[in-house]
Amino acid sequence: MTSCLSEVNFGPIGRRISRSVSICYGDHKVIVGGSAPIVVQSMTNTDTADVFSTAIQIKELARAGSELVRITVNNAQAAAAVPAIREQLDKMDVSVPIVGDFHYNGHTLLNDYPECARILSKYRINPGNVGKGAKRDIQFAQMIELACKYDKPVRIGVNWGSLDQALLARIMDENAQRAIPWNAKSVMCEALITSALESASRAEEVGLSGDKIILSCKVSGVQDLIAVYRQLGARCDYPLHLGLTEAGMGSKGIVASTAALSVLLQGGIGDTIRISLTPEPGGDRCKEVIVGQEILQTMGLRKFTPMVIACPGCGRTTSTVFQELADDIQTFLRDQMLIWKKEFPGVESMNVAVMGCIVNGPGESKHANIGISLPGTGESPAAPVFIDGVKAMTLRGENIAKEFQSIVLDYVKSHYAATTP
């Protein structure tokens, strides 16, 4: 009897074929699209005119793993600050490309502040916010002409919260002529896609090369986002930026973004992602970067840092020891990656298991590169450690956490050391 599993695809299907876009700062280059890895990006929430605060947050986001960082350029003070921000980043040896986010007055700012236009590595233009009436096409063209002048790629980013109302009215009129009119949501989705595609076509007519255009059509509903990007991906070969706009706070924002992006990524759609989380008061902006990385890594699309496998706990694990150890190990691994990714190539593919009792502990630990099975409630106070599927030792006493961390470090050094030519 043939198992039905023989016909199951256990991995993401092939990537959608798209052009590739290079986003550069000096010798540092990030490729979006084509066969390049899916890029994680983020955006600052500082006042861009505050040079030092913005530069520090860009550095933090880059250290967390953001491969592109977008900043708001909303007024003259922000535009004037861009060269100073880049200078501060250079002093801190941060080469991440900076993307300028423009709305309403981008044509004026890019023209009046040529150093801002030159230093930014990419522009984001919202076609719904470039002007109204006759001014729309003129001001959009002015921004595209400046992108051509400074040889910059552009993301044409449509958002349903700022959709061009004239275009929406046109799509509604066309819908009214259909024998069977679409529902309101379908009309809205078509307007988003049409805005992106017509704007891209217009940009190419003005002179921007097609290999310098990235598109996005962001909405805040999971099913709406999936529907829009499936249609957009089928109707163009531009690289696509994915993101659930206004995803929300905490677990809601994480779950909604993961649900939407995972479906699209599994279908081969998406070349760069941003997780638009609302930070909790005093929260860490870098969390959105980590969530983006974890989506890609848990789906098997990229590897960023060793993964920690840990059980959720139950009545067998009334002690918090395994929770504390799992948290310590996860933090330790992520903190070390800035050094390890240079000294220990391949370490990001390592799996570490921290388990809480005898039920699944030994078995799960054997499946990891290195794992520990801590004693549950009432179990013998011993913690067997498994290395590459084989029991290597048993830890006991009050220093299990430190001893295990040391074992993990020794494993990294012995298994991932860079070979000398």
Coordinates of C-alpha atoms in Angstrom, one line a residue:
M1 CA 0.0 0.0 0.0
T2 CA 1.4 3.4 -1.0
S3 CA 1.4 6.1 1.7
C4 CA -0.5 9.2 0.8
L5 CA 2.5 11.1 2.3
S6 CA 4.5 10.3 -0.8
E7 CA 2.5 12.9 -2.7
V8 CA 2.7 15.6 0.0
N9 CA 4.9 18.6 -0.5
F10 CA 6.6 19.2 2.8
G11 CA 8.2 22.5 1.9
P12 CA 7.3 25.8 0.3
I13 CA 6.6 25.7 -3.4
G14 CA 9.0 27.5 -5.7
R15 CA 9.4 31.2 -5.5
R16 CA 7.4 33.3 -7.9
I17 CA 9.7 34.5 -10.7
S18 CA 10.4 38.3 -10.4
R19 CA 13.0 40.8 -11.4
S20 CA 15.7 41.6 -9.0
V21 CA 16.4 45.1 -7.6
S22 CA 19.7 46.2 -6.1
I23 CA 19.6 48.5 -3.1
C24 CA 23.0 49.8 -2.2
Y25 CA 25.0 51.9 0.1
G26 CA 28.7 52.1 -0.8
D27 CA 29.9 48.6 -1.3
H28 CA 27.1 47.1 0.7
K29 CA 24.3 45.7 -1.5
V30 CA 21.0 44.2 -0.7
I31 CA 19.2 42.3 -3.5
V32 CA 15.4 42.1 -3.4
G33 CA 13.7 39.7 -5.8
G34 CA 14.9 37.2 -8.3
S35 CA 16.5 34.2 -6.6
A36 CA 17.8 36.3 -3.7
P37 CA 16.9 35.4 -0.1
I38 CA 13.7 37.1 1.2
V39 CA 14.8 40.4 2.9
V40 CA 13.7 41.5 6.4
Q41 CA 13.2 45.2 6.8
S42 CA 11.9 47.6 9.4
M43 CA 11.1 51.3 10.1
T44 CA 12.2 53.7 12.7
N45 CA 9.7 55.5 14.9
T46 CA 11.9 58.3 16.1
D47 CA 11.6 62.0 14.9
T48 CA 13.9 61.9 11.9
A49 CA 15.1 65.4 12.6
D50 CA 16.6 64.0 15.8
V51 CA 19.8 62.8 14.2
F52 CA 21.3 60.9 17.1
S53 CA 18.1 59.2 18.3
T54 CA 17.4 58.1 14.7
A55 CA 20.9 56.9 14.0
I56 CA 20.9 54.9 17.3
Q57 CA 17.6 53.2 16.5
I58 CA 18.8 52.4 12.9
K59 CA 21.9 50.8 14.4
E60 CA 19.8 48.8 16.9
L61 CA 17.5 47.6 14.1
A62 CA 20.4 46.7 11.9
R63 CA 22.1 44.8 14.7
A64 CA 18.8 42.9 15.3
G65 CA 18.9 41.8 11.7
S66 CA 17.0 44.4 9.7
E67 CA 18.6 44.4 6.2
L68 CA 16.9 47.7 5.1
V69 CA 15.7 50.4 7.4
R70 CA 13.0 53.0 6.4
I71 CA 12.8 56.4 7.9
T72 CA 10.1 59.1 7.6
V73 CA 11.1 62.1 5.5
N74 CA 8.1 64.3 6.2
N75 CA 9.4 67.9 6.3
A76 CA 12.4 70.1 5.7
Q77 CA 14.0 69.3 9.0
A78 CA 13.8 65.6 8.4
A79 CA 15.2 65.9 4.9
A80 CA 18.1 68.1 6.1
A81 CA 18.9 65.6 8.8
V82 CA 19.4 62.6 6.4
P83 CA 23.1 63.4 5.6
A84 CA 23.9 63.8 9.2
I85 CA 22.2 60.5 10.1
R86 CA 24.2 58.7 7.4
E87 CA 27.4 60.3 8.8
Q88 CA 26.6 59.1 12.3
L89 CA 25.9 55.6 11.0
D90 CA 29.2 55.6 9.1
K91 CA 31.0 56.5 12.4
M92 CA 29.3 53.5 14.0
D93 CA 30.3 51.2 11.1
V94 CA 26.6 50.6 10.2
S95 CA 26.2 50.1 6.5
V96 CA 22.5 49.2 6.3
P97 CA 20.8 51.0 3.4
I98 CA 18.3 53.7 4.4
V99 CA 15.0 54.1 2.7
G100 CA 13.1 57.4 2.6
D101 CA 9.4 57.3 3.2
F102 CA 7.6 60.2 1.4
H103 CA 4.0 61.4 1.4
Y104 CA 2.4 64.6 0.1
N105 CA 5.6 66.7 -0.3
G106 CA 8.2 64.2 -1.5
H107 CA 8.7 66.0 -4.8
T108 CA 9.5 69.2 -3.0
L109 CA 11.8 67.7 -0.4
L110 CA 13.8 65.6 -2.9
N111 CA 14.3 68.6 -5.1
D112 CA 15.1 71.1 -2.4
Y113 CA 17.5 68.7 -0.5
P114 CA 19.7 67.1 -3.1
E115 CA 22.0 65.5 -0.5
C116 CA 19.0 63.8 1.1
A117 CA 18.0 62.5 -2.4
R118 CA 21.6 61.3 -3.1
I119 CA 22.2 59.6 0.2
L120 CA 19.0 57.7 0.6
S121 CA 19.4 54.2 -0.9
K122 CA 15.8 53.9 -2.0
Y123 CA 12.6 55.9 -2.1
R124 CA 9.1 54.8 -1.0
I125 CA 6.3 56.6 -2.9
N126 CA 2.7 56.3 -2.0
P127 CA 0.7 57.0 -5.2
G128 CA -2.3 57.9 -3.2
N129 CA -0.5 60.7 -1.5
V130 CA 1.5 62.4 -4.2
G131 CA -1.1 65.0 -5.1
K132 CA -4.7 65.5 -6.3
G133 CA -6.1 66.2 -9.7
A134 CA -3.7 67.4 -12.3
K135 CA -0.9 67.8 -9.7
R136 CA -0.9 64.0 -9.1
D137 CA 0.8 63.0 -12.3
I138 CA 3.2 65.9 -12.4
Q139 CA 4.4 65.5 -8.8
F140 CA 4.7 61.7 -9.2
A141 CA 6.7 62.2 -12.4
Q142 CA 9.0 64.7 -10.5
M143 CA 9.8 62.1 -7.9
I144 CA 10.5 59.4 -10.5
E145 CA 12.7 61.8 -12.4
L146 CA 14.8 62.5 -9.3
A147 CA 15.0 58.7 -8.7
C148 CA 16.4 58.4 -12.2
K149 CA 18.8 61.3 -11.7
Y150 CA 20.3 59.8 -8.6
D151 CA 19.9 56.2 -9.8
K152 CA 17.7 55.1 -6.9
P153 CA 15.2 52.2 -6.8
V154 CA 11.7 53.0 -5.8
R155 CA 9.0 51.1 -3.9
I156 CA 5.6 52.1 -5.1
G157 CA 3.6 51.4 -2.0
V158 CA -0.2 51.5 -2.2
N159 CA -2.1 51.5 1.1
W160 CA -5.9 51.1 1.4
G161 CA -5.9 53.8 4.0
S162 CA -4.7 56.3 1.5
L163 CA -6.0 55.1 -1.8
D164 CA -6.3 57.5 -4.7
Q165 CA -9.9 58.5 -4.5
A166 CA -10.1 59.5 -8.2
L167 CA -8.8 56.0 -9.2
L168 CA -11.2 54.3 -6.8
A169 CA -14.1 56.3 -8.3
R170 CA -13.1 55.2 -11.8
I171 CA -12.9 51.5 -10.8
M172 CA -16.3 51.8 -9.2
D173 CA -17.8 53.3 -12.4
E174 CA -16.3 50.4 -14.4
N175 CA -17.7 48.0 -12.0
A176 CA -21.2 49.5 -12.3
Q177 CA -21.1 48.6 -16.1
R178 CA -20.5 44.9 -15.4
A179 CA -23.3 42.5 -16.0
I180 CA -22.7 41.1 -12.6
P181 CA -21.0 43.8 -10.5
W182 CA -18.3 42.8 -8.0
N183 CA -18.8 43.3 -4.2
A184 CA -17.3 46.4 -2.5
K185 CA -14.3 44.5 -1.2
S186 CA -13.4 43.1 -4.6
V187 CA -13.6 46.6 -6.0
M188 CA -11.3 48.0 -3.3
C189 CA -8.8 45.2 -4.0
E190 CA -8.9 45.9 -7.7
A191 CA -8.3 49.6 -7.1
L192 CA -5.2 48.8 -5.0
I193 CA -3.7 46.5 -7.6
T194 CA -4.6 48.9 -10.5
S195 CA -3.0 51.8 -8.6
A196 CA 0.2 49.9 -8.1
L197 CA 0.4 48.6 -11.7
E198 CA -0.5 51.8 -13.4
S199 CA 1.9 53.8 -11.2
A200 CA 4.7 51.3 -12.1
S201 CA 3.9 51.6 -15.8
R202 CA 3.9 55.4 -15.5
A203 CA 7.3 55.3 -13.7
E204 CA 8.8 53.3 -16.5
E205 CA 7.3 55.7 -19.1
V206 CA 9.1 58.6 -17.2
G207 CA 12.3 56.7 -17.5
L208 CA 12.8 54.5 -14.4
S209 CA 14.1 51.1 -15.3
G210 CA 11.8 48.2 -14.4
D211 CA 14.6 46.6 -12.4
K212 CA 14.4 49.5 -10.0
I213 CA 10.8 49.1 -9.0
I214 CA 9.3 47.2 -6.1
L215 CA 5.5 47.1 -5.4
S216 CA 3.4 46.7 -2.4
C217 CA -0.4 46.8 -1.7
K218 CA -1.0 46.8 2.0
V219 CA -4.2 46.2 3.8
S220 CA -4.9 45.4 7.4
G221 CA -7.1 42.3 6.9
V222 CA -5.5 38.9 6.7
Q223 CA -7.7 37.4 4.0
D224 CA -7.8 40.7 2.1
L225 CA -4.0 40.8 2.0
I226 CA -3.7 37.2 0.7
A227 CA -6.3 37.9 -2.0
V228 CA -4.6 41.1 -3.1
Y229 CA -1.1 39.7 -3.3
R230 CA -2.2 36.6 -5.1
Q231 CA -3.7 38.8 -7.8
L232 CA -0.8 41.3 -7.8
G233 CA 1.8 38.5 -8.1
A234 CA 0.0 36.9 -11.0
R235 CA -0.2 40.2 -12.9
C236 CA 3.4 41.5 -12.8
D237 CA 7.0 40.4 -12.4
Y238 CA 8.1 43.2 -10.1
P239 CA 9.5 42.2 -6.7
L240 CA 6.8 42.4 -4.0
H241 CA 7.1 43.9 -0.5
L242 CA 4.9 42.1 2.0
G243 CA 3.4 43.5 5.1
L244 CA 0.1 43.6 7.0
T245 CA -0.4 47.3 7.6
E246 CA -1.4 48.4 11.1
A247 CA -1.1 44.8 12.3
G248 CA -1.6 45.9 15.9
M249 CA 0.0 45.3 19.3
G250 CA 1.4 42.2 21.0
S251 CA 0.2 38.8 20.2
K252 CA -2.6 40.0 17.9
G253 CA -0.1 41.8 15.6
I254 CA 2.3 38.9 15.6
V255 CA -0.4 36.3 14.9
A256 CA -2.2 38.3 12.2
S257 CA 1.1 39.1 10.4
T258 CA 2.3 35.5 10.6
A259 CA -1.0 34.2 9.4
A260 CA -1.1 36.5 6.3
L261 CA 2.6 36.3 5.3
S262 CA 3.0 32.6 5.9
V263 CA 0.2 31.8 3.4
L264 CA 1.8 34.0 0.8
L265 CA 5.3 32.9 1.4
Q266 CA 4.3 29.3 1.3
G267 CA 2.8 30.0 -2.1
G268 CA 6.1 31.6 -3.3
I269 CA 4.9 35.2 -3.1
G270 CA 7.0 37.8 -1.5
D271 CA 10.6 39.1 -1.8
T272 CA 10.9 41.4 1.2
I273 CA 8.8 41.6 4.4
R274 CA 8.1 44.0 7.2
I275 CA 6.2 43.2 10.4
S276 CA 4.2 46.4 11.3
L277 CA 3.9 45.9 15.0
T278 CA 2.7 48.7 17.3
P279 CA 5.2 48.7 20.1
E280 CA 4.0 48.4 23.7
P281 CA 4.7 51.5 25.8
G282 CA 8.5 51.5 26.2
G283 CA 8.7 48.4 24.1
D284 CA 11.6 47.4 21.9
R285 CA 11.2 48.4 18.2
C286 CA 13.5 45.5 17.3
K287 CA 10.8 43.0 18.1
E288 CA 9.3 43.4 14.7
V289 CA 12.7 42.4 13.1
I290 CA 12.9 39.3 15.3
V291 CA 9.3 38.3 14.4
G292 CA 10.1 38.6 10.7
Q293 CA 13.2 36.5 11.0
E294 CA 11.4 33.9 13.0
I295 CA 8.6 33.6 10.4
L296 CA 11.1 33.0 7.7
Q297 CA 13.3 30.6 9.7
T298 CA 10.4 28.5 11.1
M299 CA 9.1 28.1 7.5
G300 CA 12.6 27.0 6.4
L301 CA 13.0 29.9 4.0
R302 CA 16.1 31.5 5.8
K303 CA 18.3 30.9 8.8
F304 CA 19.3 33.7 11.1
T305 CA 20.1 32.3 14.5
P306 CA 20.1 28.9 16.3
M307 CA 16.6 27.8 17.2
V308 CA 15.6 26.8 20.7
I309 CA 13.0 24.0 21.0
A310 CA 11.3 24.0 24.4
C311 CA 8.2 22.3 25.8
P312 CA 5.2 24.4 26.9
G313 CA 5.2 22.9 30.4
C314 CA 2.4 21.1 32.2
G315 CA 1.6 19.6 35.6
R316 CA 4.8 17.5 35.4
T317 CA 6.9 20.7 35.3
T318 CA 5.8 22.8 38.2
S319 CA 9.4 24.1 38.5
T320 CA 10.3 27.1 36.3
V321 CA 13.9 25.9 35.9
F322 CA 13.4 24.7 32.3
Q323 CA 11.6 27.9 31.4
E324 CA 14.4 30.0 32.8
L325 CA 17.0 27.9 31.1
A326 CA 15.3 28.1 27.7
D327 CA 15.0 31.8 27.9
D328 CA 18.6 32.2 29.0
I329 CA 19.8 30.0 26.2
Q330 CA 17.7 31.7 23.5
T331 CA 18.9 35.2 24.6
F332 CA 22.5 33.9 24.8
L333 CA 22.4 32.5 21.2
R334 CA 20.8 35.6 19.7
D335 CA 23.3 37.9 21.5
Q336 CA 26.2 35.9 20.2
M337 CA 25.2 35.9 16.6
L338 CA 26.9 39.2 15.8
I339 CA 30.2 37.5 16.5
W340 CA 29.3 33.9 15.6
K341 CA 28.1 34.6 12.1
K342 CA 31.6 35.7 11.2
E343 CA 33.6 33.2 13.2
F344 CA 31.3 30.1 13.0
P345 CA 29.7 29.9 9.6
G346 CA 26.6 27.7 9.6
V347 CA 25.9 28.0 13.3
E348 CA 22.5 29.7 12.5
S349 CA 21.3 26.2 11.4
M350 CA 21.9 24.7 14.8
N351 CA 18.9 23.4 16.9
V352 CA 19.0 23.4 20.7
A353 CA 16.4 21.6 22.8
V354 CA 15.5 22.5 26.4
M355 CA 12.9 20.1 27.7
G356 CA 11.1 19.9 31.0
C357 CA 10.4 16.2 31.8
I358 CA 10.9 12.6 30.8
V359 CA 7.8 12.3 28.6
N360 CA 9.2 14.0 25.4
G361 CA 12.4 15.3 26.8
P362 CA 15.0 12.6 25.9
G363 CA 13.4 12.0 22.5
E364 CA 13.2 15.7 21.5
S365 CA 16.7 16.3 22.8
K366 CA 18.0 13.5 20.5
H367 CA 16.5 15.2 17.5
A368 CA 18.4 18.5 18.2
N369 CA 22.1 19.1 17.7
I370 CA 22.4 19.5 21.4
G371 CA 19.6 19.1 24.0
I372 CA 19.0 18.7 27.6
S373 CA 16.1 17.0 29.4
L374 CA 15.5 18.5 32.8
P375 CA 13.8 16.6 35.6
G376 CA 10.1 17.1 36.0
T377 CA 8.2 17.2 39.3
G378 CA 9.1 14.0 41.3
E379 CA 11.6 12.8 38.8
S380 CA 15.2 11.9 39.6
P381 CA 17.2 15.2 39.9
A382 CA 19.3 14.5 36.9
A383 CA 19.5 16.2 33.4
P384 CA 20.8 14.0 30.6
V385 CA 22.5 16.0 27.8
F386 CA 22.3 14.7 24.2
I387 CA 24.8 15.7 21.5
D388 CA 23.9 14.8 17.9
G389 CA 21.4 12.2 19.1
V390 CA 23.7 10.5 21.6
K391 CA 23.6 10.8 25.4
A392 CA 26.9 12.5 26.2
M393 CA 26.6 13.2 30.0
T394 CA 24.2 13.9 32.8
L395 CA 24.2 17.1 34.7
R396 CA 23.2 17.5 38.4
G397 CA 23.3 20.2 41.1
E398 CA 22.6 23.9 41.1
N399 CA 24.9 24.9 38.2
I400 CA 23.1 23.0 35.4
A401 CA 22.2 26.2 33.5
K402 CA 25.8 27.5 33.4
E403 CA 27.2 24.1 32.6
F404 CA 24.8 23.6 29.7
Q405 CA 25.5 27.0 28.3
S406 CA 29.2 26.1 28.4
I407 CA 28.5 22.8 26.6
V408 CA 26.6 24.7 23.9
L409 CA 29.5 27.1 23.4
D410 CA 32.0 24.2 23.2
Y411 CA 29.7 22.5 20.6
V412 CA 29.7 25.7 18.5
K413 CA 33.4 26.0 18.6
S414 CA 34.1 22.4 17.7
H415 CA 31.4 22.0 15.0
Y416 CA 31.3 25.4 13.2
A417 CA 34.8 26.9 13.3
A418 CA 35.7 28.5 10.1
T419 CA 38.3 26.5 8.1
T420 CA 41.6 28.3 7.4
P421 CA 42.5 28.3 3.7

